[in-house]
Amino acid sequence: MQAKIKVKNPLVEIDGDEMTRVIWHLIKEKLIMPFLNIDLIYYDLGIKHRDETDDGVTIEAANAIKEYGVGVKCATITPNAARVKEYNLKQQWKSPNGTIRSILDGTVFRKPIIIKNIPPAVRKWEKPIIIGRHAYGDIYKDVEMVIEEPGTAEIIFTPVDGKEKKTLKVHDFAGRGVVMGMHNTEKSIRSFALSCINYALSERIDLWFGAKDTISKKYHGFFRDVFAEEVENARDKLQEAGVRYRYLLIDDAVAQVIKSEGGMLWACMNYDGDVMSDMVASGFGSLGLMTSVLVSPDGKYEYEAAHGTVMRHYYEYLKGNPTSTNSIASIFAWTGALAKRGKLDNTPDVVRFAKMLEGIVIQTVEKGIMTKDLMLIAEPPATKYALTDEFISAVANGLEKAVQAI
Ligand code: NAP
Ligand code: MG
């Protein structure tokens, strides 16, 4: 056995729920701990422990990422009424991802994993298309009113210091209709732009931003201008890293993305990001191949799989039935976090280990060993599928051989 690779600074580990929790422990036991000498700062965000700590553990975990800079997170249950009953919870706790995101003031980037025998629906896509979604405001924090009778709808702004109000007429209604008011803040847009710039720099990929400023000259124009200012501030760093910035009209961006071979970060306004991330995810194949990273404007990172806790598979697992749950996005959450840790610590052997593990995962699937979700879309078609633990064991075997060969 080779000596373990030393990871210089601690990594924040955030445990979660259900089938992904099962996978999490297999990954740690077979792919991480045998190879690395690593200090993990552990937080258990399993639903029972969140309940016991009145969700305090979620806040502690987010603060730990702030302190140490890099975290890796397992999928967690966001409780609804049914979950409150199922787990006998004190209350319907908030989404842990929402809590962590607001503490880190972060932006979420979703990136698909590309594997040769899992072809994307769009043939030209060869490199990942990464979506950065602005996750504050617009229609997600709007106010709306159904108008039932003739009358005038207005927007009124009242300054706090008693200065004169500003009024804008929205529409004179002659009959029934509907009206909406929405907002955003310069602070939030600036953070979003900065997070996107940091991500593009760290991945060395081009940055695209699309909006509809020809129609919405003030609202969308505001986004365009704030984004452009932050890009201008980072101009030297972007140039040095070879990262190009493109502003496009959103409809042009959609057309260009479909025609492209991928390989860019596509920064999206909130609604566009909601819609386009689902389009891109299904275009690339399986939820089990989609990774996600939360990046704060001051450069803190939290890596996770984009999918949830895969509840249906967990219920089968609890009954003692075999499962074939895809662990790839969870493994890539670990490798993403380790590679970032290694980069920040300036320890290239840690980065190399993470990249090697990613390569072995991809080779394993390319050799025809894959879980059921991938078997259904593989090209050439696969004839059988691996169970949850069989896939992870196959990767572990490959990893042992690769480490010995170094
Ligand atoms: P899900 O866990 O993403 O799973 C939905 C379905 O997608 C599964 O039933 C499965 O389809 C397929 N799938 C997803 N990931 C897979 C994988 N790794 N391997 C194979 N198939 C996979 O969503 P959900 O079941 O609606 O949500 C379960 C819980 O996850 C909820 O409590 C929700 O709050 C939570 N959630 C957490 C996060 C997060 O922490 N980031 C994100 C989303 C949801 P088949 O059943 O057809 O096999
Ligand atoms: Mg959506």
Tab-separated table of C-alpha atoms and ligand atoms in Angstrom:
chain	number	residue	atom	x	y	z
A	1	MET	CA	0.000	0.000	0.000
A	2	GLN	CA	1.217	3.454	-0.982
A	3	ALA	CA	1.560	6.160	1.665
A	4	LYS	CA	-1.592	8.240	1.950
A	5	ILE	CA	-1.641	11.676	0.324
A	6	LYS	CA	-1.687	14.466	2.893
A	7	VAL	CA	-4.417	17.096	2.512
A	8	LYS	CA	-2.961	20.225	4.099
A	9	ASN	CA	-6.034	22.098	5.342
A	10	PRO	CA	-9.355	20.729	6.649
A	11	LEU	CA	-12.358	20.067	4.425
A	12	VAL	CA	-15.889	20.671	5.702
A	13	GLU	CA	-17.986	17.529	5.284
A	14	ILE	CA	-21.776	17.813	5.406
A	15	ASP	CA	-23.660	14.543	5.711
A	16	GLY	CA	-27.254	14.172	4.521
A	17	ASP	CA	-30.207	11.870	4.044
A	18	GLU	CA	-31.607	8.639	2.630
A	19	MET	CA	-30.002	6.906	-0.369
A	20	THR	CA	-27.389	9.614	-0.865
A	21	ARG	CA	-26.340	9.138	2.785
A	22	VAL	CA	-25.821	5.430	2.103
A	23	ILE	CA	-23.740	6.273	-0.975
A	24	TRP	CA	-21.858	8.956	0.947
A	25	HIS	CA	-20.484	6.475	3.462
A	26	LEU	CA	-19.520	3.987	0.753
A	27	ILE	CA	-17.613	6.724	-1.099
A	28	LYS	CA	-15.783	7.779	2.054
A	29	GLU	CA	-14.935	4.231	3.065
A	30	LYS	CA	-13.801	2.987	-0.357
A	31	LEU	CA	-12.609	6.007	-2.346
A	32	ILE	CA	-11.431	8.659	0.112
A	33	MET	CA	-10.174	7.408	3.476
A	34	PRO	CA	-7.892	4.592	2.142
A	35	PHE	CA	-6.004	7.108	0.002
A	36	LEU	CA	-5.971	10.420	1.832
A	37	ASN	CA	-4.736	11.660	5.153
A	38	ILE	CA	-7.424	14.291	5.574
A	39	ASP	CA	-8.940	16.309	8.391
A	40	LEU	CA	-12.732	16.356	7.851
A	41	ILE	CA	-14.778	18.861	9.845
A	42	TYR	CA	-17.992	16.841	10.043
A	43	TYR	CA	-21.567	18.159	10.290
A	44	ASP	CA	-24.518	15.801	10.289
A	45	LEU	CA	-27.375	17.478	8.383
A	46	GLY	CA	-29.415	14.285	8.420
A	47	ILE	CA	-33.007	15.352	9.064
A	48	LYS	CA	-33.126	13.893	12.604
A	49	HIS	CA	-30.032	15.769	13.694
A	50	ARG	CA	-31.267	19.028	12.168
A	51	ASP	CA	-34.461	18.519	14.167
A	52	GLU	CA	-32.547	17.783	17.396
A	53	THR	CA	-30.452	20.942	17.012
A	54	ASP	CA	-33.405	23.125	15.926
A	55	ASP	CA	-31.556	23.470	12.617
A	56	GLY	CA	-28.582	25.045	14.408
A	57	VAL	CA	-26.271	22.498	12.801
A	58	THR	CA	-27.075	23.906	9.335
A	59	ILE	CA	-25.936	27.371	10.374
A	60	GLU	CA	-22.792	25.912	11.986
A	61	ALA	CA	-21.989	24.020	8.799
A	62	ALA	CA	-22.388	27.150	6.652
A	63	ASN	CA	-20.136	29.125	9.010
A	64	ALA	CA	-17.540	26.353	8.843
A	65	ILE	CA	-17.435	26.684	5.044
A	66	LYS	CA	-16.905	30.412	5.550
A	67	GLU	CA	-14.022	29.650	7.905
A	68	TYR	CA	-12.285	26.825	6.009
A	69	GLY	CA	-13.189	27.878	2.460
A	70	VAL	CA	-14.237	24.521	0.981
A	71	GLY	CA	-17.037	22.081	1.796
A	72	VAL	CA	-18.630	18.979	0.330
A	73	LYS	CA	-22.306	18.271	0.922
A	74	CYS	CA	-24.552	15.219	0.663
A	75	ALA	CA	-28.155	15.715	-0.542
A	76	THR	CA	-30.604	16.522	2.246
A	77	ILE	CA	-34.350	16.345	2.727
A	78	THR	CA	-36.193	19.649	2.527
A	79	PRO	CA	-39.150	18.741	4.705
A	80	ASN	CA	-42.720	19.172	3.525
A	81	ALA	CA	-45.819	18.234	5.516
A	82	ALA	CA	-45.428	14.528	4.668
A	83	ARG	CA	-41.795	14.514	5.848
A	84	VAL	CA	-42.723	16.225	9.131
A	85	LYS	CA	-45.017	13.269	9.804
A	86	GLU	CA	-42.644	10.614	8.463
A	87	TYR	CA	-39.730	11.746	10.654
A	88	ASN	CA	-41.825	13.128	13.506
A	89	LEU	CA	-40.210	16.579	13.209
A	90	LYS	CA	-40.731	19.537	15.544
A	91	GLN	CA	-41.438	21.745	12.537
A	92	GLN	CA	-41.080	22.054	8.777
A	93	TRP	CA	-37.428	23.183	8.761
A	94	LYS	CA	-36.262	25.405	5.905
A	95	SER	CA	-34.276	24.094	2.954
A	96	PRO	CA	-30.669	23.592	4.170
A	97	ASN	CA	-29.407	24.634	0.747
A	98	GLY	CA	-31.387	27.870	0.994
A	99	THR	CA	-29.947	28.562	4.466
A	100	ILE	CA	-26.363	27.839	3.398
A	101	ARG	CA	-26.794	29.879	0.212
A	102	SER	CA	-28.011	32.933	2.071
A	103	ILE	CA	-25.207	32.731	4.673
A	104	LEU	CA	-22.545	32.428	1.961
A	105	ASP	CA	-24.386	34.908	-0.326
A	106	GLY	CA	-23.547	32.439	-3.057
A	107	THR	CA	-24.432	31.573	-6.630
A	108	VAL	CA	-25.082	27.991	-7.731
A	109	PHE	CA	-23.326	26.603	-10.803
A	110	ARG	CA	-24.525	23.340	-12.342
A	111	LYS	CA	-22.133	21.345	-14.477
A	112	PRO	CA	-22.801	18.066	-16.325
A	113	ILE	CA	-20.237	15.248	-16.435
A	114	ILE	CA	-19.444	14.187	-19.989
A	115	ILE	CA	-18.925	10.476	-20.748
A	116	LYS	CA	-18.297	9.157	-24.290
A	117	ASN	CA	-20.877	6.355	-24.255
A	118	ILE	CA	-23.580	8.548	-22.683
A	119	PRO	CA	-24.237	10.869	-25.637
A	120	PRO	CA	-26.069	14.165	-25.088
A	121	ALA	CA	-29.355	14.735	-26.890
A	122	VAL	CA	-27.730	17.656	-28.734
A	123	ARG	CA	-25.021	16.069	-30.885
A	124	LYS	CA	-22.721	19.077	-31.074
A	125	TRP	CA	-22.380	19.348	-27.275
A	126	GLU	CA	-18.919	17.998	-26.465
A	127	LYS	CA	-17.967	20.068	-23.453
A	128	PRO	CA	-20.032	20.911	-20.399
A	129	ILE	CA	-22.410	23.859	-20.513
A	130	ILE	CA	-22.406	25.343	-17.056
A	131	ILE	CA	-25.355	27.383	-15.890
A	132	GLY	CA	-24.926	30.073	-13.255
A	133	ARG	CA	-28.306	31.112	-11.950
A	134	HIS	CA	-28.897	34.366	-10.140
A	135	ALA	CA	-30.950	33.145	-7.198
A	136	TYR	CA	-32.477	36.357	-5.837
A	137	GLY	CA	-35.494	38.455	-6.765
A	138	ASP	CA	-37.376	39.053	-10.036
A	139	ILE	CA	-40.583	36.999	-10.261
A	140	TYR	CA	-39.437	34.834	-7.303
A	141	LYS	CA	-40.013	37.754	-4.948
A	142	ASP	CA	-42.739	39.584	-6.861
A	143	VAL	CA	-46.133	40.955	-5.884
A	144	GLU	CA	-49.074	40.359	-8.179
A	145	MET	CA	-52.647	41.543	-8.407
A	146	VAL	CA	-55.605	40.474	-10.507
A	147	ILE	CA	-57.471	43.595	-11.620
A	148	GLU	CA	-61.217	43.134	-11.472
A	149	GLU	CA	-62.523	46.507	-12.668
A	150	PRO	CA	-61.541	49.586	-14.689
A	151	GLY	CA	-58.849	51.705	-13.017
A	152	THR	CA	-55.184	52.703	-13.026
A	153	ALA	CA	-52.235	50.644	-11.786
A	154	GLU	CA	-49.144	52.601	-10.680
A	155	ILE	CA	-45.684	52.009	-9.249
A	156	ILE	CA	-44.927	54.403	-6.377
A	157	PHE	CA	-41.501	54.860	-4.817
A	158	THR	CA	-41.418	56.572	-1.410
A	159	PRO	CA	-37.944	57.774	-0.277
A	160	VAL	CA	-37.273	57.251	3.455
A	161	ASP	CA	-36.008	60.822	3.934
A	162	GLY	CA	-39.348	62.437	3.121
A	163	LYS	CA	-38.349	63.593	-0.365
A	164	GLU	CA	-41.004	63.666	-3.061
A	165	LYS	CA	-42.535	60.355	-4.129
A	166	LYS	CA	-41.976	59.058	-7.629
A	167	THR	CA	-44.932	57.620	-9.514
A	168	LEU	CA	-45.076	55.673	-12.766
A	169	LYS	CA	-48.252	54.615	-14.476
A	170	VAL	CA	-48.243	50.925	-15.404
A	171	HIS	CA	-51.555	50.787	-17.238
A	172	ASP	CA	-55.060	52.243	-17.447
A	173	PHE	CA	-57.273	49.180	-17.218
A	174	ALA	CA	-60.580	49.299	-19.079
A	175	GLY	CA	-61.631	45.916	-17.651
A	176	ARG	CA	-60.213	42.739	-16.070
A	177	GLY	CA	-56.472	42.198	-16.221
A	178	VAL	CA	-53.406	41.408	-14.188
A	179	VAL	CA	-50.394	43.338	-12.911
A	180	MET	CA	-47.059	42.479	-11.276
A	181	GLY	CA	-44.305	44.344	-9.438
A	182	MET	CA	-40.819	42.926	-9.071
A	183	HIS	CA	-37.403	44.102	-7.962
A	184	ASN	CA	-33.747	43.339	-7.618
A	185	THR	CA	-30.854	44.991	-5.781
A	186	GLU	CA	-27.519	46.248	-7.027
A	187	LYS	CA	-25.771	44.390	-4.192
A	188	SER	CA	-27.234	41.055	-5.200
A	189	ILE	CA	-26.546	41.525	-8.916
A	190	ARG	CA	-22.963	42.574	-8.150
A	191	SER	CA	-22.401	39.486	-5.969
A	192	PHE	CA	-23.820	37.346	-8.740
A	193	ALA	CA	-21.531	38.884	-11.352
A	194	LEU	CA	-18.501	38.487	-9.066
A	195	SER	CA	-19.316	34.828	-8.350
A	196	CYS	CA	-19.636	34.171	-12.082
A	197	ILE	CA	-16.310	35.885	-12.775
A	198	ASN	CA	-14.620	33.844	-9.991
A	199	TYR	CA	-16.039	30.625	-11.368
A	200	ALA	CA	-15.040	31.393	-14.973
A	201	LEU	CA	-11.525	32.257	-13.743
A	202	SER	CA	-11.223	29.090	-11.664
A	203	GLU	CA	-12.370	26.889	-14.590
A	204	ARG	CA	-10.740	29.032	-17.301
A	205	ILE	CA	-13.852	29.057	-19.485
A	206	ASP	CA	-15.610	31.838	-21.348
A	207	LEU	CA	-18.371	33.754	-19.603
A	208	TRP	CA	-21.660	34.527	-21.361
A	209	PHE	CA	-24.434	36.677	-19.992
A	210	GLY	CA	-27.766	37.106	-21.709
A	211	ALA	CA	-30.678	39.450	-20.993
A	212	LYS	CA	-33.354	41.343	-22.934
A	213	ASP	CA	-32.083	44.891	-22.597
A	214	THR	CA	-33.477	45.937	-25.981
A	215	ILE	CA	-36.988	45.638	-24.526
A	216	SER	CA	-36.369	46.169	-20.816
A	217	LYS	CA	-34.015	49.117	-21.088
A	218	LYS	CA	-33.897	49.928	-17.357
A	219	TYR	CA	-34.417	46.584	-15.567
A	220	HIS	CA	-32.448	44.283	-17.852
A	221	GLY	CA	-30.199	47.209	-18.761
A	222	PHE	CA	-29.312	47.551	-15.068
A	223	PHE	CA	-28.208	43.905	-14.955
A	224	ARG	CA	-26.176	44.366	-18.157
A	225	ASP	CA	-24.419	47.464	-16.797
A	226	VAL	CA	-23.594	46.044	-13.352
A	227	PHE	CA	-22.269	42.865	-14.969
A	228	ALA	CA	-20.162	44.899	-17.413
A	229	GLU	CA	-18.697	47.005	-14.566
A	230	GLU	CA	-17.593	43.928	-12.632
A	231	VAL	CA	-16.101	42.425	-15.794
A	232	GLU	CA	-14.230	45.702	-16.380
A	233	ASN	CA	-12.868	45.603	-12.800
A	234	ALA	CA	-11.594	42.068	-13.388
A	235	ARG	CA	-10.339	42.788	-16.899
A	236	ASP	CA	-6.636	42.020	-16.223
A	237	LYS	CA	-7.348	38.761	-14.401
A	238	LEU	CA	-9.747	37.625	-17.133
A	239	GLN	CA	-7.267	38.465	-19.861
A	240	GLU	CA	-4.463	36.670	-18.054
A	241	ALA	CA	-6.609	33.535	-17.708
A	242	GLY	CA	-7.727	33.736	-21.351
A	243	VAL	CA	-11.380	34.099	-20.324
A	244	ARG	CA	-13.536	36.044	-22.776
A	245	TYR	CA	-16.756	37.802	-21.791
A	246	ARG	CA	-19.733	37.956	-24.137
A	247	TYR	CA	-22.948	39.861	-23.585
A	248	LEU	CA	-25.773	38.574	-25.786
A	249	LEU	CA	-29.491	39.104	-26.102
A	250	ILE	CA	-31.078	36.158	-24.282
A	251	ASP	CA	-32.722	34.738	-27.419
A	252	ASP	CA	-29.415	34.933	-29.272
A	253	ALA	CA	-27.721	33.229	-26.284
A	254	VAL	CA	-30.181	30.325	-26.480
A	255	ALA	CA	-29.574	29.884	-30.211
A	256	GLN	CA	-25.769	30.120	-29.816
A	257	VAL	CA	-25.702	27.620	-26.945
A	258	ILE	CA	-27.609	25.008	-28.952
A	259	LYS	CA	-25.285	25.475	-31.944
A	260	SER	CA	-22.118	25.467	-29.808
A	261	GLU	CA	-19.937	22.586	-28.705
A	262	GLY	CA	-20.332	23.764	-25.095
A	263	GLY	CA	-17.490	24.729	-22.785
A	264	MET	CA	-18.818	28.041	-21.432
A	265	LEU	CA	-20.330	29.416	-18.260
A	266	TRP	CA	-23.753	30.768	-19.095
A	267	ALA	CA	-24.786	33.346	-16.492
A	268	CYS	CA	-28.565	33.595	-16.344
A	269	MET	CA	-31.078	35.873	-14.682
A	270	ASN	CA	-33.236	34.025	-12.150
A	271	TYR	CA	-36.071	32.859	-14.404
A	272	ASP	CA	-33.811	32.091	-17.366
A	273	GLY	CA	-31.574	30.008	-15.066
A	274	ASP	CA	-34.533	28.078	-13.686
A	275	VAL	CA	-35.731	27.152	-17.167
A	276	MET	CA	-32.394	26.715	-18.916
A	277	SER	CA	-30.790	24.566	-16.208
A	278	ASP	CA	-33.533	21.961	-16.654
A	279	MET	CA	-33.160	22.148	-20.433
A	280	VAL	CA	-29.391	21.673	-20.230
A	281	ALA	CA	-29.657	18.880	-17.606
A	282	SER	CA	-32.026	16.779	-19.668
A	283	GLY	CA	-30.044	17.611	-22.816
A	284	PHE	CA	-26.954	16.026	-21.255
A	285	GLY	CA	-28.673	12.836	-20.066
A	286	SER	CA	-29.159	11.904	-16.428
A	287	LEU	CA	-29.619	13.767	-13.145
A	288	GLY	CA	-27.009	11.370	-11.803
A	289	LEU	CA	-24.428	13.139	-13.965
A	290	MET	CA	-25.135	16.702	-12.841
A	291	THR	CA	-22.872	18.344	-10.282
A	292	SER	CA	-23.440	21.580	-8.496
A	293	VAL	CA	-21.226	24.069	-6.713
A	294	LEU	CA	-22.114	27.060	-4.588
A	295	VAL	CA	-19.580	29.883	-4.977
A	296	SER	CA	-19.577	32.985	-2.812
A	297	PRO	CA	-18.353	36.336	-4.136
A	298	ASP	CA	-15.375	36.154	-1.726
A	299	GLY	CA	-14.336	32.737	-3.046
A	300	LYS	CA	-15.803	30.077	-0.702
A	301	TYR	CA	-16.936	26.826	-2.326
A	302	GLU	CA	-19.477	24.117	-1.507
A	303	TYR	CA	-19.722	21.097	-3.826
A	304	GLU	CA	-22.661	18.686	-4.134
A	305	ALA	CA	-24.671	16.517	-6.513
A	306	ALA	CA	-27.560	18.366	-8.181
A	307	HIS	CA	-30.039	15.541	-7.486
A	308	GLY	CA	-31.931	14.894	-4.257
A	309	THR	CA	-31.816	12.041	-1.750
A	310	VAL	CA	-33.293	9.510	-4.247
A	311	MET	CA	-36.055	8.567	-1.824
A	312	ARG	CA	-37.655	5.844	-3.973
A	313	HIS	CA	-34.394	3.888	-4.089
A	314	TYR	CA	-33.925	4.323	-0.331
A	315	TYR	CA	-37.277	2.726	0.415
A	316	GLU	CA	-36.192	-0.276	-1.689
A	317	TYR	CA	-32.877	-0.350	0.182
A	318	LEU	CA	-34.725	-0.333	3.529
A	319	LYS	CA	-36.775	-3.334	2.381
A	320	GLY	CA	-33.503	-5.152	1.689
A	321	ASN	CA	-33.934	-5.003	-2.104
A	322	PRO	CA	-30.921	-4.401	-4.357
A	323	THR	CA	-30.570	-0.831	-5.684
A	324	SER	CA	-28.780	0.632	-8.669
A	325	THR	CA	-28.325	4.259	-7.674
A	326	ASN	CA	-25.855	6.384	-9.601
A	327	SER	CA	-23.092	7.669	-7.295
A	328	ILE	CA	-21.181	9.640	-9.952
A	329	ALA	CA	-22.428	13.136	-9.092
A	330	SER	CA	-21.736	12.458	-5.390
A	331	ILE	CA	-18.208	11.200	-6.179
A	332	PHE	CA	-17.619	14.324	-8.287
A	333	ALA	CA	-18.786	16.465	-5.371
A	334	TRP	CA	-15.866	14.978	-3.394
A	335	THR	CA	-13.381	15.330	-6.252
A	336	GLY	CA	-14.498	18.898	-6.968
A	337	ALA	CA	-13.988	19.837	-3.310
A	338	LEU	CA	-10.641	18.014	-3.077
A	339	ALA	CA	-9.320	19.600	-6.264
A	340	LYS	CA	-10.338	23.047	-4.984
A	341	ARG	CA	-8.775	22.331	-1.558
A	342	GLY	CA	-5.564	21.236	-3.290
A	343	LYS	CA	-5.521	24.310	-5.511
A	344	LEU	CA	-6.050	26.704	-2.586
A	345	ASP	CA	-3.472	24.832	-0.459
A	346	ASN	CA	-1.006	24.653	-3.343
A	347	THR	CA	-0.758	20.854	-3.015
A	348	PRO	CA	-0.707	19.502	-6.598
A	349	ASP	CA	-0.736	15.841	-5.490
A	350	VAL	CA	-4.198	16.358	-3.960
A	351	VAL	CA	-5.439	17.934	-7.223
A	352	ARG	CA	-3.880	15.035	-9.155
A	353	PHE	CA	-5.622	12.470	-6.940
A	354	ALA	CA	-9.007	14.162	-7.507
A	355	LYS	CA	-8.502	14.269	-11.283
A	356	MET	CA	-7.349	10.637	-11.285
A	357	LEU	CA	-10.478	9.528	-9.416
A	358	GLU	CA	-12.671	11.440	-11.892
A	359	GLY	CA	-10.857	9.784	-14.794
A	360	ILE	CA	-11.377	6.327	-13.304
A	361	VAL	CA	-15.097	6.929	-12.787
A	362	ILE	CA	-15.438	7.920	-16.452
A	363	GLN	CA	-13.330	4.961	-17.644
A	364	THR	CA	-15.451	2.586	-15.562
A	365	VAL	CA	-18.609	3.718	-17.361
A	366	GLU	CA	-16.812	3.692	-20.710
A	367	LYS	CA	-15.843	0.059	-20.046
A	368	GLY	CA	-19.572	-0.702	-19.737
A	369	ILE	CA	-19.901	-0.794	-15.933
A	370	MET	CA	-22.743	1.580	-15.044
A	371	THR	CA	-25.915	1.942	-13.008
A	372	LYS	CA	-29.383	1.417	-14.434
A	373	ASP	CA	-30.178	5.080	-15.184
A	374	LEU	CA	-27.159	5.211	-17.526
A	375	MET	CA	-27.720	1.752	-19.008
A	376	LEU	CA	-31.028	3.013	-20.358
A	377	ILE	CA	-29.361	5.790	-22.388
A	378	ALA	CA	-25.896	4.333	-23.166
A	379	GLU	CA	-24.662	4.223	-26.777
A	380	PRO	CA	-23.648	1.541	-27.714
A	381	PRO	CA	-26.341	0.020	-25.499
A	382	ALA	CA	-25.180	-1.705	-22.312
A	383	THR	CA	-26.401	-5.215	-21.558
A	384	LYS	CA	-26.422	-5.213	-17.769
A	385	TYR	CA	-26.280	-2.782	-14.904
A	386	ALA	CA	-24.224	-2.571	-11.719
A	387	LEU	CA	-25.749	-2.314	-8.264
A	388	THR	CA	-25.029	0.751	-6.125
A	389	ASP	CA	-22.137	-0.832	-4.206
A	390	GLU	CA	-20.838	-2.811	-7.208
A	391	PHE	CA	-20.241	0.391	-9.145
A	392	ILE	CA	-18.365	2.025	-6.261
A	393	SER	CA	-16.305	-1.180	-5.744
A	394	ALA	CA	-15.388	-1.237	-9.441
A	395	VAL	CA	-14.161	2.360	-9.148
A	396	ALA	CA	-12.249	1.481	-5.948
A	397	ASN	CA	-10.477	-1.389	-7.744
A	398	GLY	CA	-9.478	0.902	-10.589
A	399	LEU	CA	-8.270	3.516	-8.114
A	400	GLU	CA	-6.106	1.033	-6.173
A	401	LYS	CA	-4.417	-0.087	-9.386
A	402	ALA	CA	-3.874	3.487	-10.546
A	403	VAL	CA	-2.391	4.561	-7.206
A	404	GLN	CA	-0.015	1.585	-7.173
A	405	ALA	CA	1.110	2.407	-10.708
A	406	ILE	CA	2.256	5.938	-9.733
B	1	NAP	P1	-34.398	13.039	-6.472
B	1	NAP	O1	-33.795	12.556	-5.213
B	1	NAP	O2	-33.545	13.907	-7.320
B	1	NAP	O3	-34.886	11.792	-7.313
B	1	NAP	C1	-35.907	11.835	-8.291
B	1	NAP	C2	-35.771	10.646	-9.239
B	1	NAP	O4	-34.714	10.887	-10.162
B	1	NAP	C3	-35.405	9.335	-8.554
B	1	NAP	O5	-36.529	8.678	-8.030
B	1	NAP	C4	-34.707	8.602	-9.677
B	1	NAP	O6	-35.638	8.097	-10.651
B	1	NAP	C5	-33.958	9.710	-10.366
B	1	NAP	N1	-32.620	9.935	-9.766
B	1	NAP	C6	-32.173	11.042	-9.134
B	1	NAP	N2	-30.906	10.892	-8.768
B	1	NAP	C7	-30.542	9.650	-9.147
B	1	NAP	C8	-29.332	8.897	-9.020
B	1	NAP	N3	-28.253	9.397	-8.409
B	1	NAP	N4	-29.320	7.636	-9.528
B	1	NAP	C9	-30.373	7.125	-10.143
B	1	NAP	N5	-31.546	7.790	-10.297
B	1	NAP	C10	-31.625	9.043	-9.798
B	1	NAP	O7	-35.725	13.863	-6.140
B	1	NAP	P2	-36.942	13.480	-5.158
B	1	NAP	O8	-37.027	12.006	-4.989
B	1	NAP	O9	-38.055	14.257	-5.691
B	1	NAP	O10	-36.538	14.127	-3.792
B	1	NAP	C11	-36.121	13.369	-2.677
B	1	NAP	C12	-35.680	14.316	-1.576
B	1	NAP	O11	-34.525	15.031	-2.015
B	1	NAP	C13	-36.700	15.359	-1.179
B	1	NAP	O12	-36.923	15.283	0.220
B	1	NAP	C14	-36.074	16.682	-1.551
B	1	NAP	O13	-36.349	17.664	-0.572
B	1	NAP	C15	-34.616	16.375	-1.576
B	1	NAP	N6	-33.796	17.184	-2.509
B	1	NAP	C16	-32.607	17.601	-2.046
B	1	NAP	C17	-31.734	18.294	-2.871
B	1	NAP	C18	-30.404	18.715	-2.339
B	1	NAP	O14	-30.079	18.478	-1.181
B	1	NAP	N7	-29.592	19.338	-3.133
B	1	NAP	C19	-32.090	18.547	-4.198
B	1	NAP	C20	-33.326	18.082	-4.671
B	1	NAP	C21	-34.170	17.396	-3.801
B	1	NAP	P3	-36.300	6.635	-10.615
B	1	NAP	O15	-37.155	6.594	-9.390
B	1	NAP	O16	-37.083	6.623	-11.894
B	1	NAP	O17	-35.208	5.612	-10.571
B	2	MG	MG	-36.479	24.626	-13.024
